CSV table of C-alpha atoms in Angstrom, one decimal:
chain,number,residue,atom,x,y,z
D,1,MET,CA,122.8,117.4,67.4
D,2,ALA,CA,121.6,115.5,70.0
D,3,TYR,CA,118.4,115.3,71.4
D,4,ARG,CA,117.8,118.2,74.7
D,5,LEU,CA,114.4,118.9,76.3
D,6,SER,CA,112.3,122.2,76.1
D,7,GLN,CA,112.2,124.2,80.0
D,8,LYS,CA,108.6,122.4,80.1
D,9,ASN,CA,109.3,119.1,79.8
D,10,LYS,CA,112.8,119.3,81.3
D,11,ASN,CA,111.0,120.4,84.3
D,12,PHE,CA,108.1,118.2,84.5
D,13,LEU,CA,111.1,115.5,84.0
D,14,VAL,CA,113.7,117.3,87.6
D,15,ALA,CA,109.7,117.5,89.2
D,16,ILE,CA,109.6,113.6,89.0
D,17,HIS,CA,113.3,113.2,89.8
D,18,VAL,CA,113.1,115.3,93.4
D,19,ILE,CA,110.2,112.7,94.3
D,20,SER,CA,111.3,109.8,93.3
D,21,VAL,CA,114.6,110.7,95.1
D,22,ALA,CA,112.2,112.5,98.3
D,23,SER,CA,110.3,108.9,98.1
D,24,TRP,CA,113.8,106.5,98.0
D,25,ILE,CA,115.3,109.0,100.8
D,26,GLY,CA,111.6,108.7,103.2
D,27,GLY,CA,112.0,104.2,102.4
D,28,THR,CA,115.4,104.0,103.6
D,29,LEU,CA,115.0,106.6,106.5
D,30,GLY,CA,111.9,104.6,107.6
D,31,MET,CA,113.6,101.2,106.9
D,32,LEU,CA,116.4,102.8,108.9
D,33,LEU,CA,114.2,103.6,112.2
D,34,LEU,CA,112.4,100.1,111.9
D,35,GLY,CA,115.1,98.4,111.5
D,36,MET,CA,116.2,100.0,114.7
D,37,TYR,CA,112.2,99.7,116.4
D,38,LEU,CA,112.7,95.6,115.9
D,39,HIS,CA,115.8,95.3,117.7
D,40,LYS,CA,114.0,96.4,121.0
D,41,ALA,CA,110.3,94.1,119.9
D,42,ASP,CA,109.6,92.6,123.1
D,43,HIS,CA,107.0,89.8,121.5
D,44,ALA,CA,107.0,87.2,118.4
D,45,GLU,CA,103.7,89.0,117.3
D,46,GLN,CA,106.1,92.7,117.6
D,47,LEU,CA,108.5,91.4,115.3
D,48,THR,CA,106.2,90.2,112.8
D,49,TYR,CA,103.7,93.3,111.9
D,50,THR,CA,107.9,95.1,111.9
D,51,LEU,CA,108.7,93.2,109.1
D,52,ALA,CA,105.6,93.0,107.4
D,53,SER,CA,106.3,96.7,107.0
D,54,MET,CA,109.6,96.8,106.1
D,55,GLU,CA,108.5,94.4,103.5
D,56,ILE,CA,105.9,96.8,102.4
D,57,ILE,CA,108.6,99.9,102.7
D,58,ASP,CA,111.0,98.0,101.1
D,59,GLU,CA,108.4,96.8,97.9
D,60,ASN,CA,106.9,100.3,97.5
D,61,LEU,CA,108.8,102.7,98.7
D,62,LEU,CA,112.8,101.3,97.5
D,63,LYS,CA,112.8,99.6,95.0
D,64,TYR,CA,110.5,101.6,92.4
D,65,PRO,CA,111.1,105.6,93.4
D,66,ALA,CA,115.0,103.9,93.0
D,67,LEU,CA,115.0,103.0,89.5
D,68,LEU,CA,113.2,105.3,89.1
D,69,THR,CA,116.0,108.0,90.3
D,70,LEU,CA,118.5,106.2,88.5
D,71,LEU,CA,116.2,106.1,85.2
D,72,THR,CA,115.2,110.5,85.3
D,73,GLY,CA,118.7,111.1,85.9
D,74,ILE,CA,119.9,109.1,83.0
D,75,LEU,CA,117.8,110.8,81.1
D,76,LEU,CA,117.8,114.2,82.3
D,77,SER,CA,122.4,114.0,81.9
D,78,ILE,CA,122.2,112.7,78.4
D,79,TRP,CA,119.6,115.4,77.2
D,80,THR,CA,121.2,118.0,78.6
D,81,HIS,CA,123.6,119.8,78.5
D,82,TRP,CA,125.3,118.2,81.6
D,83,GLY,CA,125.6,114.9,80.5
D,84,LEU,CA,126.6,111.7,81.3
D,85,VAL,CA,130.4,111.6,81.5
D,86,LYS,CA,130.8,115.1,81.4
D,87,HIS,CA,130.7,116.2,84.5
D,88,TYR,CA,132.1,114.2,87.9
D,89,TRP,CA,129.3,114.9,89.8
D,90,VAL,CA,127.1,113.6,87.4
D,91,THR,CA,128.9,110.5,86.8
D,92,ILE,CA,129.8,110.4,91.0
D,93,LYS,CA,126.1,110.6,91.4
D,94,LEU,CA,124.9,107.8,88.8
D,95,ALA,CA,128.3,106.0,90.3
D,96,THR,CA,126.5,106.2,93.8
D,97,THR,CA,123.1,105.3,92.4
D,98,MET,CA,124.0,101.6,90.9
D,99,ILE,CA,125.8,100.5,93.9
D,100,THR,CA,122.9,101.5,96.6
D,101,ILE,CA,120.3,100.3,94.2
D,102,MET,CA,122.5,96.2,94.0
D,103,ILE,CA,123.7,97.3,97.7
D,104,GLY,CA,119.8,96.6,98.1
D,105,ILE,CA,119.1,94.1,95.8
D,106,LEU,CA,121.8,91.5,96.5
D,107,PHE,CA,121.8,92.9,100.6
D,108,LEU,CA,119.7,93.8,102.0
D,109,ASN,CA,116.1,92.6,100.6
D,110,LYS,CA,118.0,89.0,101.4
D,111,TRP,CA,118.3,90.5,104.9
D,112,THR,CA,114.9,91.4,106.0
D,113,ALA,CA,113.4,88.1,104.0
D,114,SER,CA,116.1,86.4,105.9
D,115,LEU,CA,115.2,88.1,109.1
D,116,ALA,CA,111.0,87.2,108.9
D,117,ASP,CA,112.5,83.7,108.5
D,118,MET,CA,113.5,83.5,112.2
D,119,VAL,CA,110.9,84.5,113.8
D,120,GLU,CA,108.4,82.6,111.8
D,121,ASP,CA,110.9,80.0,113.0
D,122,MET,CA,111.8,80.9,116.6
D,123,GLY,CA,108.8,83.5,117.9
D,124,SER,CA,110.7,86.1,120.2
D,125,ALA,CA,113.4,84.0,120.6
D,126,SER,CA,114.5,84.7,117.4
D,127,LEU,CA,116.2,88.0,119.3
D,128,GLN,CA,118.2,86.2,121.7
D,129,ASN,CA,119.5,83.9,118.5
D,130,GLU,CA,123.5,84.8,116.8
D,131,GLY,CA,122.7,84.2,113.3
D,132,PHE,CA,119.0,87.1,113.9
D,133,GLN,CA,122.1,89.3,115.7
D,134,SER,CA,124.5,89.2,112.8
D,135,THR,CA,121.7,89.8,109.8
D,136,TRP,CA,119.8,92.6,111.7
D,137,LEU,CA,122.9,95.0,112.0
D,138,ASN,CA,124.6,93.5,108.8
D,139,MET,CA,121.0,95.4,107.8
D,140,VAL,CA,121.0,98.4,110.0
D,141,THR,CA,124.2,99.7,109.4
D,142,THR,CA,124.4,98.7,105.5
D,143,SER,CA,120.7,101.3,105.6
D,144,GLY,CA,122.2,104.0,107.3
D,145,PHE,CA,125.5,103.4,104.8
D,146,ASN,CA,122.8,103.3,102.2
D,147,LEU,CA,120.6,107.2,103.6
D,148,LEU,CA,124.7,108.8,104.1
D,149,CYS,CA,124.8,107.5,99.9
D,150,LEU,CA,121.3,109.3,99.6
D,151,LEU,CA,122.4,112.6,101.1
D,152,LEU,CA,125.9,112.7,99.9
D,153,MET,CA,124.0,112.8,95.9
D,154,VAL,CA,121.2,115.8,96.7
D,155,PHE,CA,124.8,117.8,98.6
D,156,ILE,CA,126.5,116.2,95.1
D,157,THR,CA,123.6,117.4,92.9
D,158,TYR,CA,123.3,121.3,94.8
D,159,TYR,CA,127.1,121.6,95.2
D,160,LYS,CA,128.3,120.1,92.3
D,161,PRO,CA,131.7,119.7,93.1
D,162,PHE,CA,135.2,119.0,90.8
D,163,GLY,CA,134.5,120.6,87.4
D,164,LYS,CA,134.6,119.0,84.2
D,165,ILE,CA,136.3,115.8,84.0
D,166,LYS,CA,138.7,116.0,80.7
D,167,LYS,CA,139.3,114.6,77.8
D,168,ARG,CA,141.6,112.2,76.5
D,169,ARG,CA,144.0,113.3,73.9
D,170,SER,CA,144.4,110.1,71.8
D,171,ALA,CA,147.7,108.6,70.7
D,172,SER,CA,146.9,109.5,67.4
D,173,SER,CA,146.0,112.9,67.5
D,174,SER,CA,149.4,114.0,70.0
D,175,LYS,CA,151.5,112.9,67.5
D,176,SER,CA,149.9,114.8,64.8
D,177,SER,CA,150.6,117.9,67.0
């Protein structure tokens, strides 16, 4: 029999999971709002400190909470009756979590650094730069997408839609029947 959490340990792990998800959602919302504010900046100093704030949020309210959410989610699913691939809702959450984390690592982090480099090189003139505008739009749109994914995962957690994943019968077991 596989390891199962005691109720006390399960509650503790759920609390850590919920706190990490809340931090991740808050960080994502903060990045989105600061990204929108960035576009309305009046001078280079505003751009610089807004991007510095975004980098702090990225480092502390996105990376670590996202990874902690992934870890606690996996542990909760394998150490409880839900299983990692027994129910569609758990599998959907796992896939969505991985996609959202990868988007952050592969795109959002680099876009924020790219915008900071442009501001350092061009100052407030970067607001009129086509590359800045394009990167900014990508960042805001993708942050909005990530926020929607996170909110979708919260709803999926509470509604647990789609039921159990049906096991496929193997070819050898169907021939012997």
